[in-house]
Amino acid sequence: MIYVTKSYLPDLDEYTAYLKGIWERVHLTNDGPLLRQLEDQMKEFLGVRHLKYCSNGTVVLQMALKALDITKEVITTPFSYVATTNALLWEGCTPIFADIRPDDFCIDPDAIEPLITENTQAIMATHVYGNACRIEQIQAIADKYGLKVIYDAAHTFGASYNGQSILSYGDLSTCSFHATKVFHTVEGGCIVTDNDEMAEKLHFYRSFGHRNDDYRSVGINAKNSELHAAMGLCVLPKVPELIASRKEVFGYYDSRLDFSKITRPTLTPGVDYNYAYYPIVFDTEETLLRVMDALQAQDVLPRRYFYPSLNTLPFVKTHQPCPISENVSLRVLCLPMYPGLSEVDADRIASVVNEAVALVNID
Ligand SMILES: *Cc1c(COP(=O)(O)O)cnc(C)c1O
């Protein structure tokens, strides 16, 4: 079976060496030494000032909204994983969906401005598939109207824009280290800021709003454990190699897929990509479903990222039409993409896709 992704696992001995230390110290969680080591290494790797390592990539979105005191309308993207919208709804905010750009599927800055009202407080955008949003345009709108910018940068670990980690942009930026992401710690996430006060606030938020007897603010449990941090310490040094291997897989698909009937989203100029996903777009949903069936028959399981368009979720009460997102989400499929996917397998997957697409176009 070939799934859309396959988690990288480090050498077991390397992980158990860290476990030995944990067993000796009996310090399992709560700001442990491995967690701090991982935070330092990640800050260095990404070149960012403050980074709080947390339990997942969803709670950090919630913390971002809380930390910026966002409670009303937030202009957001309909083309993301459901966690982006969930975080807004969970925090009692009202998501207002702005449509996406037809070329790279990130939020369209031109669609943001007409949606701004006196209740708009922030823009929450996703760097889709690890490609950067139109950061300058979004910042210009935010500056003009006094809005905060939060980036769901869950896909961007290892990707940069104009020479800086994509995680370094916006008022706050969050990442996910879930097992399926480019860099993972089994479960995990982080929130990034270059503001010292904000970092301190987030540090308290992460563990119930207090440190010992110093009860400073409301908080949540967003801590992560030493066992997760240990996985991170094993995987982080491998990230450059893992991205290089993803790039090779990218090359296999690029050279074998027939692009007369398939398109691919574009990259924003200035992005150094991390090859997080391999999305392809078909002419119709019917073609997509046929391709999925053909792949499934070969025990290959691609995924529909992102589907459905989040503005159409049944539990969302605000219904801005987003025709581009609604249309793209019906036609986009992410092919298996992970380090070490073999050339033979990529070749086979590309052939199945090409044949299924060609068949649809005959009947
Ligand atoms: C994976 C993902 C999340 C959620 O991260 P978790 O660590 O699984 O909570 C949020 N947003 C996007 C865009 C994601 O891809």
Short mmCIF file of C-alpha atoms and ligand atoms in Angstrom, two decimals, residues 55-59 61 80-81 83-84 126 152 154-155 175-178 180-181 187-189 277 306, ligand 1:
data_model
loop_
_atom_site.label_atom_id
_atom_site.label_comp_id
_atom_site.label_asym_id
_atom_site.label_seq_id
_atom_site.Cartn_x
_atom_site.Cartn_y
_atom_site.Cartn_z
CA SER A 55 1.58 19.99 21.49
CA ASN A 56 0.15 20.42 17.99
CA GLY A 57 -0.45 22.75 15.07
CA THR A 58 -4.07 23.51 16.01
CA VAL A 59 -3.73 24.71 19.58
CA LEU A 61 -3.61 28.79 16.09
CA SER A 80 -6.72 25.03 3.94
CA TYR A 81 -6.96 22.13 6.31
CA ALA A 83 -8.00 23.13 11.54
CA THR A 84 -7.61 26.75 10.32
CA THR A 126 -2.44 29.60 5.05
CA ASP A 152 -1.04 29.08 9.41
CA ALA A 154 1.80 24.31 9.01
CA HIS A 155 3.28 23.26 5.66
CA CYS A 175 3.62 25.36 12.29
CA SER A 176 2.57 21.72 12.70
CA PHE A 177 4.96 18.89 13.44
CA HIS A 178 2.37 16.18 12.97
CA THR A 180 2.61 13.65 8.18
CA LYS A 181 4.50 16.92 7.87
CA GLU A 187 2.55 15.21 17.30
CA GLY A 188 3.65 18.77 17.82
CA GLY A 189 3.60 22.33 16.63
CA TYR A 277 3.11 18.17 -1.37
CA PHE A 306 -7.99 20.48 0.29
C1 LIG B 1 -1.68 19.77 9.67
C2 LIG B 1 -2.31 21.11 9.60
C3 LIG B 1 -2.83 21.73 10.74
C4 LIG B 1 -3.01 21.03 12.04
O1 LIG B 1 -1.87 20.60 12.64
P1 LIG B 1 -1.95 19.50 13.79
O2 LIG B 1 -0.56 19.46 14.30
O3 LIG B 1 -2.38 18.22 13.17
O4 LIG B 1 -2.93 19.99 14.81
C5 LIG B 1 -3.28 23.04 10.63
N1 LIG B 1 -3.28 23.68 9.45
C6 LIG B 1 -2.81 23.12 8.33
C7 LIG B 1 -2.81 23.90 7.06
C8 LIG B 1 -2.35 21.80 8.36
O5 LIG B 1 -1.94 21.21 7.23
#
